[in-house]
mmCIF file of C-alpha atoms and ligand atoms in Angstrom:
data_model
loop_
_atom_site.group_PDB
_atom_site.id
_atom_site.type_symbol
_atom_site.label_atom_id
_atom_site.label_comp_id
_atom_site.label_asym_id
_atom_site.label_seq_id
_atom_site.Cartn_x
_atom_site.Cartn_y
_atom_site.Cartn_z
ATOM 1 C CA UNK A 963 4.887 -26.176 -1.881
ATOM 2 C CA UNK A 964 4.324 -27.522 -5.443
ATOM 3 C CA UNK A 965 7.451 -28.087 -7.547
ATOM 4 C CA UNK A 966 6.422 -25.395 -9.984
ATOM 5 C CA UNK A 967 6.477 -22.788 -7.199
ATOM 6 C CA UNK A 968 9.924 -23.944 -6.122
ATOM 7 C CA UNK A 969 11.176 -23.331 -9.655
ATOM 8 C CA UNK A 970 9.613 -19.872 -9.640
ATOM 9 C CA UNK A 971 11.255 -19.094 -6.313
ATOM 10 C CA UNK A 972 14.597 -20.234 -7.717
ATOM 11 C CA UNK A 973 14.117 -17.896 -10.717
ATOM 12 C CA UNK A 974 13.284 -14.986 -8.403
ATOM 13 C CA UNK A 975 16.167 -15.574 -6.003
ATOM 14 C CA UNK A 976 18.670 -15.918 -8.854
ATOM 15 C CA UNK A 977 17.558 -12.583 -10.291
ATOM 16 C CA UNK A 978 17.610 -10.930 -6.875
ATOM 17 C CA UNK A 979 21.192 -12.046 -6.324
ATOM 18 C CA UNK A 980 22.214 -10.110 -9.463
ATOM 19 C CA UNK A 981 19.867 -7.138 -8.996
ATOM 20 C CA UNK A 982 20.799 -3.595 -7.994
ATOM 21 C CA UNK A 983 17.318 -2.161 -7.817
ATOM 22 C CA UNK A 984 14.206 -3.762 -6.340
ATOM 23 C CA UNK A 985 10.797 -2.099 -6.234
ATOM 24 C CA UNK A 986 7.717 -3.440 -4.464
ATOM 25 C CA UNK A 987 4.094 -2.345 -4.819
ATOM 26 C CA UNK A 988 1.874 -3.517 -1.977
ATOM 27 C CA UNK A 989 -1.863 -3.453 -1.326
ATOM 28 C CA UNK A 990 -4.220 -4.442 1.456
ATOM 29 C CA UNK A 991 -3.331 -8.156 1.149
ATOM 30 C CA UNK A 992 0.111 -7.651 2.737
ATOM 31 C CA UNK A 993 -1.636 -6.499 5.941
ATOM 32 C CA UNK A 994 -4.432 -9.103 5.894
ATOM 33 C CA UNK A 995 -2.408 -11.544 8.029
ATOM 34 C CA UNK A 996 -1.982 -8.755 10.607
ATOM 35 C CA UNK A 997 -5.760 -8.475 10.933
ATOM 36 C CA UNK A 998 -6.417 -5.389 8.792
ATOM 37 C CA UNK A 999 -9.448 -6.133 6.586
ATOM 38 C CA UNK A 1000 -8.898 -5.847 2.828
ATOM 39 C CA UNK A 1001 -11.192 -3.628 0.761
ATOM 40 C CA UNK A 1002 -12.803 -5.976 -1.691
ATOM 41 C CA UNK A 1003 -13.224 -9.086 0.485
ATOM 42 C CA UNK A 1004 -16.738 -9.945 1.637
ATOM 43 C CA UNK A 1005 -15.789 -8.815 5.157
ATOM 44 C CA UNK A 1006 -14.221 -5.688 3.634
ATOM 45 C CA UNK A 1007 -14.042 -2.301 5.215
ATOM 46 C CA UNK A 1008 -16.533 -0.708 2.946
ATOM 47 C CA UNK A 1009 -19.336 -3.021 4.059
ATOM 48 C CA UNK A 1010 -22.104 -0.922 5.532
ATOM 49 C CA UNK A 1011 -20.264 2.183 4.359
ATOM 50 C CA UNK A 1012 -21.054 3.185 0.779
ATOM 51 C CA UNK A 1013 -17.783 4.381 -0.762
ATOM 52 C CA UNK A 1014 -19.241 7.703 -1.874
ATOM 53 C CA UNK A 1015 -20.123 8.510 1.776
ATOM 54 C CA UNK A 1016 -16.761 7.822 3.406
ATOM 55 C CA UNK A 1017 -14.125 8.049 0.685
ATOM 56 C CA UNK A 1018 -14.984 10.914 -1.638
ATOM 57 C CA UNK A 1019 -14.740 14.713 -1.281
ATOM 58 C CA UNK A 1020 -18.521 14.890 -1.757
ATOM 59 C CA UNK A 1021 -19.091 12.547 1.193
ATOM 60 C CA UNK A 1022 -16.882 14.802 3.297
ATOM 61 C CA UNK A 1023 -18.732 18.012 2.366
ATOM 62 C CA UNK A 1024 -22.071 16.339 3.057
ATOM 63 C CA UNK A 1025 -21.234 14.821 6.426
ATOM 64 C CA UNK A 1026 -17.693 15.260 7.787
ATOM 65 C CA UNK A 1027 -18.643 13.731 11.165
ATOM 66 C CA UNK A 1028 -19.732 10.527 9.449
ATOM 67 C CA UNK A 1029 -16.413 10.404 7.552
ATOM 68 C CA UNK A 1030 -14.420 11.020 10.732
ATOM 69 C CA UNK A 1031 -16.335 8.282 12.593
ATOM 70 C CA UNK A 1032 -15.337 5.841 9.853
ATOM 71 C CA UNK A 1033 -11.658 6.861 10.011
ATOM 72 C CA UNK A 1034 -11.628 6.908 13.829
ATOM 73 C CA UNK A 1035 -12.698 3.232 13.657
ATOM 74 C CA UNK A 1036 -9.998 2.425 11.106
ATOM 75 C CA UNK A 1037 -7.360 4.197 13.205
ATOM 76 C CA UNK A 1038 -8.499 2.265 16.289
ATOM 77 C CA UNK A 1039 -8.206 -1.044 14.399
ATOM 78 C CA UNK A 1040 -4.726 -0.256 13.095
ATOM 79 C CA UNK A 1041 -3.577 0.828 16.572
ATOM 80 C CA UNK A 1042 -4.101 -2.762 17.756
ATOM 81 C CA UNK A 1043 -2.264 -4.645 14.967
ATOM 82 C CA UNK A 1044 1.372 -5.580 14.378
ATOM 83 C CA UNK A 1045 3.488 -6.189 11.264
ATOM 84 C CA UNK A 1046 3.444 -9.823 10.076
ATOM 85 C CA UNK A 1047 6.246 -11.972 8.563
ATOM 86 C CA UNK A 1048 5.491 -10.480 5.115
ATOM 87 C CA UNK A 1049 6.243 -6.946 6.322
ATOM 88 C CA UNK A 1050 9.342 -8.214 8.137
ATOM 89 C CA UNK A 1051 10.654 -9.985 5.008
ATOM 90 C CA UNK A 1052 10.264 -6.763 3.000
ATOM 91 C CA UNK A 1053 12.229 -4.897 5.658
ATOM 92 C CA UNK A 1054 14.975 -7.498 5.282
ATOM 93 C CA UNK A 1055 14.865 -6.991 1.505
ATOM 94 C CA UNK A 1056 15.411 -3.279 2.120
ATOM 95 C CA UNK A 1057 18.369 -4.038 4.413
ATOM 96 C CA UNK A 1058 19.848 -6.125 1.631
ATOM 97 C CA UNK A 1059 19.430 -3.566 -1.201
ATOM 98 C CA UNK A 1060 19.737 -0.298 0.744
ATOM 99 C CA UNK A 1061 19.104 2.728 -1.504
ATOM 100 C CA UNK A 1062 18.303 0.366 -4.369
ATOM 101 C CA UNK A 1063 15.078 -0.652 -2.615
ATOM 102 C CA UNK A 1064 11.775 1.215 -2.843
ATOM 103 C CA UNK A 1065 8.512 0.170 -1.285
ATOM 104 C CA UNK A 1066 5.428 1.749 -2.832
ATOM 105 C CA UNK A 1067 2.275 1.061 -0.854
ATOM 106 C CA UNK A 1068 -1.411 1.738 -1.387
ATOM 107 C CA UNK A 1069 -1.933 1.008 2.304
ATOM 108 C CA UNK A 1070 -2.574 3.709 4.859
ATOM 109 C CA UNK A 1071 -1.872 1.563 7.950
ATOM 110 C CA UNK A 1072 1.834 2.397 8.444
ATOM 111 C CA UNK A 1073 2.733 -1.271 9.048
ATOM 112 C CA UNK A 1074 5.699 -1.236 6.645
ATOM 113 C CA UNK A 1075 7.283 1.595 8.654
ATOM 114 C CA UNK A 1076 6.392 -0.187 11.898
ATOM 115 C CA UNK A 1077 8.333 -3.194 10.572
ATOM 116 C CA UNK A 1078 11.328 -0.868 10.100
ATOM 117 C CA UNK A 1079 11.140 -0.023 6.376
ATOM 118 C CA UNK A 1080 12.560 3.440 5.692
ATOM 119 C CA UNK A 1081 12.043 4.063 1.979
ATOM 120 C CA UNK A 1082 8.235 3.851 1.888
ATOM 121 C CA UNK A 1083 6.141 5.825 -0.596
ATOM 122 C CA UNK A 1084 2.545 6.073 0.634
ATOM 123 C CA UNK A 1085 0.497 6.563 -2.533
ATOM 124 C CA UNK A 1086 -2.866 6.856 -0.778
ATOM 125 C CA UNK A 1087 -1.902 8.844 2.330
ATOM 126 C CA UNK A 1088 -1.706 7.693 5.947
ATOM 127 C CA UNK A 1089 -4.208 7.051 8.729
ATOM 128 C CA UNK A 1090 -1.901 8.629 11.305
ATOM 129 C CA UNK A 1091 -1.901 11.961 9.433
ATOM 130 C CA UNK A 1092 -4.461 14.767 9.316
ATOM 131 C CA UNK A 1093 -4.601 17.662 6.856
ATOM 132 C CA UNK A 1094 -5.992 21.122 7.574
ATOM 133 C CA UNK A 1095 -8.913 22.070 5.344
ATOM 134 C CA UNK A 1096 -7.774 25.722 5.486
ATOM 135 C CA UNK A 1097 -3.974 26.034 5.703
ATOM 136 C CA UNK A 1098 -3.381 22.511 4.227
ATOM 137 C CA UNK A 1099 -0.783 21.704 6.883
ATOM 138 C CA UNK A 1100 -0.255 17.969 7.281
ATOM 139 C CA UNK A 1101 0.318 16.769 10.835
ATOM 140 C CA UNK A 1102 1.263 13.346 12.183
ATOM 141 C CA UNK A 1103 -1.144 12.664 15.067
ATOM 142 C CA UNK A 1104 -0.090 9.050 15.646
ATOM 143 C CA UNK A 1105 -2.871 6.574 16.329
ATOM 144 C CA UNK A 1106 -4.123 7.925 19.654
ATOM 145 C CA UNK A 1107 -7.887 8.608 19.720
ATOM 146 C CA UNK A 1108 -8.776 12.076 18.363
ATOM 147 C CA UNK A 1109 -11.753 14.373 19.002
ATOM 148 C CA UNK A 1110 -14.750 13.556 16.822
ATOM 149 C CA UNK A 1111 -13.976 16.654 14.696
ATOM 150 C CA UNK A 1112 -10.274 17.335 15.276
ATOM 151 C CA UNK A 1113 -8.872 20.797 14.517
ATOM 152 C CA UNK A 1114 -5.605 22.205 13.175
ATOM 153 C CA UNK A 1115 -3.072 23.131 15.873
ATOM 154 C CA UNK A 1116 -1.939 26.107 13.767
ATOM 155 C CA UNK A 1117 -5.093 27.778 12.445
ATOM 156 C CA UNK A 1118 -7.860 25.981 14.432
ATOM 157 C CA UNK A 1119 -9.818 25.062 11.283
ATOM 158 C CA UNK A 1120 -11.183 21.525 10.843
ATOM 159 C CA UNK A 1121 -8.748 18.879 9.703
ATOM 160 C CA UNK A 1122 -9.588 15.884 7.498
ATOM 161 C CA UNK A 1123 -7.926 12.472 7.256
ATOM 162 C CA UNK A 1124 -4.825 12.747 5.027
ATOM 163 C CA UNK A 1125 -6.110 9.995 2.758
ATOM 164 C CA UNK A 1126 -6.406 10.134 -1.016
ATOM 165 C CA UNK A 1127 -10.105 9.650 -1.696
ATOM 166 C CA UNK A 1128 -11.739 8.583 -4.927
ATOM 167 C CA UNK A 1129 -11.811 11.434 -7.474
ATOM 168 C CA UNK A 1130 -8.709 12.991 -5.863
ATOM 169 C CA UNK A 1131 -5.205 13.228 -7.324
ATOM 170 C CA UNK A 1132 -2.278 11.296 -5.864
ATOM 171 C CA UNK A 1133 0.434 13.327 -4.095
ATOM 172 C CA UNK A 1134 2.599 14.499 -7.011
ATOM 173 C CA UNK A 1135 6.083 14.026 -5.588
ATOM 174 C CA UNK A 1136 5.280 10.576 -4.218
ATOM 175 C CA UNK A 1137 3.838 9.528 -7.559
ATOM 176 C CA UNK A 1138 6.852 10.756 -9.536
ATOM 177 C CA UNK A 1139 9.231 8.979 -7.140
ATOM 178 C CA UNK A 1140 7.124 5.811 -7.561
ATOM 179 C CA UNK A 1141 7.382 6.019 -11.344
ATOM 180 C CA UNK A 1142 11.164 6.591 -11.150
ATOM 181 C CA UNK A 1143 11.638 3.570 -8.854
ATOM 182 C CA UNK A 1144 9.401 1.410 -11.046
ATOM 183 C CA UNK A 1145 11.179 2.135 -14.313
ATOM 184 C CA UNK A 1146 14.601 1.722 -12.653
ATOM 185 C CA UNK A 1147 13.817 -1.678 -11.127
ATOM 186 C CA UNK A 1148 15.578 -4.933 -12.036
ATOM 187 C CA UNK A 1149 12.961 -6.873 -10.065
ATOM 188 C CA UNK A 1150 9.433 -5.530 -9.492
ATOM 189 C CA UNK A 1151 7.056 -7.212 -7.029
ATOM 190 C CA UNK A 1152 3.314 -6.616 -6.864
ATOM 191 C CA UNK A 1153 1.996 -8.018 -3.608
ATOM 192 C CA UNK A 1154 -1.502 -8.323 -2.146
ATOM 193 C CA UNK A 1155 -3.356 -5.954 -4.420
ATOM 194 C CA UNK A 1156 -6.357 -6.606 -6.641
ATOM 195 C CA UNK A 1157 -4.724 -4.144 -9.103
ATOM 196 C CA UNK A 1158 -7.993 -2.490 -10.047
ATOM 197 C CA UNK A 1159 -7.367 0.995 -8.635
ATOM 198 C CA UNK A 1160 -5.543 3.415 -10.930
ATOM 199 C CA UNK A 1161 -3.132 5.147 -11.252
ATOM 200 C CA UNK A 1162 -1.418 2.765 -8.745
ATOM 201 C CA UNK A 1163 -2.079 -0.334 -10.866
ATOM 202 C CA UNK A 1164 -0.584 1.477 -13.869
ATOM 203 C CA UNK A 1165 2.860 0.991 -12.319
ATOM 204 C CA UNK A 1166 2.689 -2.757 -13.033
ATOM 205 C CA UNK A 1167 2.917 -2.629 -16.851
ATOM 206 C CA UNK A 1168 5.235 0.381 -16.577
ATOM 207 C CA UNK A 1169 8.022 -1.708 -14.999
ATOM 208 C CA UNK A 1170 8.291 -3.905 -18.075
ATOM 209 C CA UNK A 1171 7.540 -1.286 -20.709
ATOM 210 C CA UNK A 1172 10.563 0.810 -19.832
ATOM 211 C CA UNK A 1173 12.892 -2.083 -19.149
ATOM 212 C CA UNK A 1174 11.960 -5.382 -20.810
ATOM 213 C CA UNK A 1175 14.679 -7.108 -18.755
ATOM 214 C CA UNK A 1176 12.888 -6.371 -15.473
ATOM 215 C CA UNK A 1177 11.490 -9.478 -13.789
ATOM 216 C CA UNK A 1178 7.928 -8.765 -12.646
ATOM 217 C CA UNK A 1179 6.437 -10.990 -9.956
ATOM 218 C CA UNK A 1180 2.965 -11.163 -8.429
ATOM 219 C CA UNK A 1181 2.345 -12.584 -4.958
ATOM 220 C CA UNK A 1182 -1.323 -12.900 -4.050
ATOM 221 C CA UNK A 1183 -3.828 -15.378 -2.646
ATOM 222 C CA UNK A 1184 -5.503 -15.503 -6.071
ATOM 223 C CA UNK A 1185 -4.974 -14.395 -9.643
ATOM 224 C CA UNK A 1186 -5.867 -10.729 -10.222
ATOM 225 C CA UNK A 1187 -5.951 -8.101 -12.951
ATOM 226 C CA UNK A 1188 -2.143 -7.974 -12.582
ATOM 227 C CA UNK A 1189 -1.635 -11.669 -13.387
ATOM 228 C CA UNK A 1190 -1.616 -11.266 -17.161
ATOM 229 C CA UNK A 1191 0.858 -8.396 -16.933
ATOM 230 C CA UNK A 1192 3.607 -10.077 -14.882
ATOM 231 C CA UNK A 1193 6.291 -12.625 -15.760
ATOM 232 C CA UNK A 1194 5.356 -14.976 -12.969
ATOM 233 C CA UNK A 1195 2.934 -15.277 -10.092
ATOM 234 C CA UNK A 1196 3.055 -17.216 -6.854
ATOM 235 C CA UNK A 1197 -0.335 -17.756 -5.264
ATOM 236 C CA UNK A 1198 -0.601 -18.119 -1.494
ATOM 237 C CA UNK A 1199 -0.102 -16.002 1.636
ATOM 238 C CA UNK A 1200 2.455 -13.212 1.309
ATOM 239 C CA UNK A 1201 3.484 -13.817 4.935
ATOM 240 C CA UNK A 1202 4.517 -17.365 4.018
ATOM 241 C CA UNK A 1203 5.969 -16.819 0.516
ATOM 242 C CA UNK A 1204 8.123 -13.739 1.185
ATOM 243 C CA UNK A 1205 10.182 -15.300 4.016
ATOM 244 C CA UNK A 1206 10.929 -18.282 1.712
ATOM 245 C CA UNK A 1207 12.221 -15.915 -0.990
ATOM 246 C CA UNK A 1208 14.321 -14.051 1.559
ATOM 247 C CA UNK A 1209 15.908 -17.242 2.799
ATOM 248 C CA UNK A 1210 16.949 -18.021 -0.788
ATOM 249 C CA UNK A 1211 19.041 -14.892 -1.464
HETATM 250 P P1 OAD B 2659 -8.118 -5.055 -2.327
HETATM 251 O O1 OAD B 2659 -8.971 -5.369 -1.144
HETATM 252 O O2 OAD B 2659 -8.781 -4.625 -3.586
HETATM 253 O O3 OAD B 2659 -7.256 -6.350 -2.691
HETATM 254 C C1 OAD B 2659 -6.570 -7.084 -1.710
HETATM 255 C C2 OAD B 2659 -5.820 -8.184 -2.421
HETATM 256 O O4 OAD B 2659 -5.030 -8.867 -1.464
HETATM 257 C C3 OAD B 2659 -6.706 -9.228 -3.092
HETATM 258 O O5 OAD B 2659 -6.271 -9.431 -4.430
HETATM 259 C C4 OAD B 2659 -6.497 -10.488 -2.247
HETATM 260 O O6 OAD B 2659 -6.549 -11.680 -3.015
HETATM 261 C C5 OAD B 2659 -5.100 -10.255 -1.714
HETATM 262 N N1 OAD B 2659 -4.782 -10.933 -0.444
HETATM 263 C C6 OAD B 2659 -5.579 -11.088 0.650
HETATM 264 N N2 OAD B 2659 -4.925 -11.717 1.643
HETATM 265 C C7 OAD B 2659 -3.657 -11.961 1.180
HETATM 266 C C8 OAD B 2659 -2.495 -12.581 1.731
HETATM 267 N N3 OAD B 2659 -2.472 -13.068 2.984
HETATM 268 N N4 OAD B 2659 -1.383 -12.640 0.952
HETATM 269 C C9 OAD B 2659 -1.387 -12.169 -0.319
HETATM 270 N N5 OAD B 2659 -2.466 -11.561 -0.899
HETATM 271 C C10 OAD B 2659 -3.575 -11.463 -0.157
HETATM 272 O O7 OAD B 2659 -7.018 -3.997 -1.849
HETATM 273 P P2 OAD B 2659 -6.075 -3.056 -2.702
HETATM 274 O O8 OAD B 2659 -5.724 -3.667 -4.008
HETATM 275 O O9 OAD B 2659 -4.978 -2.624 -1.815
HETATM 276 O O10 OAD B 2659 -7.678 3.101 -1.844
HETATM 277 O O11 OAD B 2659 -7.024 -1.805 -2.964
HETATM 278 C C11 OAD B 2659 -6.511 -0.684 -3.631
HETATM 279 C C12 OAD B 2659 -7.132 0.583 -3.109
HETATM 280 O O12 OAD B 2659 -8.549 0.462 -3.157
HETATM 281 C C13 OAD B 2659 -6.857 0.878 -1.661
HETATM 282 O O13 OAD B 2659 -5.606 1.500 -1.453
HETATM 283 C C14 OAD B 2659 -7.963 1.803 -1.306
HETATM 284 C C15 OAD B 2659 -9.117 1.171 -2.033
HETATM 285 O O14 OAD B 2659 -9.997 2.044 -2.566
HETATM 286 C C16 OAD B 2659 -7.898 4.181 -1.086
HETATM 287 O O15 OAD B 2659 -8.256 4.144 0.070
HETATM 288 C C17 OAD B 2659 -7.635 5.456 -1.801
#
């Protein structure tokens, strides 16, 4: 690891030792080392699936079977993968900070919870959940294969994936909890996200705006739209960098 990164890690670990509140925003990059494809990589999930067909309300109204086929495939992929050392390090960070730790994720794969994290705010929904198109009941169906067009166990209407699609609002309570945790944080990490999807990416400048003392840190393979907004960035694999930080506190 270059000297400069060691200095950055020292800065981060010193601040963590004094911190009461730590908030983390993750994106697809945290799960890449587990084998879940990211969205905007060349081998990304959307390849062969135009976004408007599989991740918008219009796509659903036009062809719900097509949408379900896409999500059945994503559920099947996630059923085969395991948390990686990045997820495990974040679980250890939660153990260390207890109620002062909040993990906000844009991911729908459930790998943070599988690693043992308890305080997880899923901004974009969850692959394991379905939502009734009639009574709106949300049900956890795990990752077992479902019927092509699964139905609600209460009212028998069709259910849809409980995923926030483009053009849809984020779940209100989860968003307001995310904002609260962001503005309260002493250290704010943004990990493995290209930071181009809003409102999620709006949390990054928010951390600093409400508390100029907050240390904001990006961990990513490459620089992103977040890089100019944070105090410091460490560029490499989250599954390698996070365990090093954890060992330092
Ligand atoms: P993206 O695919 O846009 O970005 C993934 C980021 O992870 C990139 O910046 C990569 O450089 C980085 N990355 C890849 N491997 C990494 C590794 N091993 N360690 C660290 N970083 C790594 O995914 P998101 O930013 O999560 O929304 O995308 C945001 C939202 O766009 C998703 O939640 C999804 C999509 O539309 C919905 O489904 C609603």
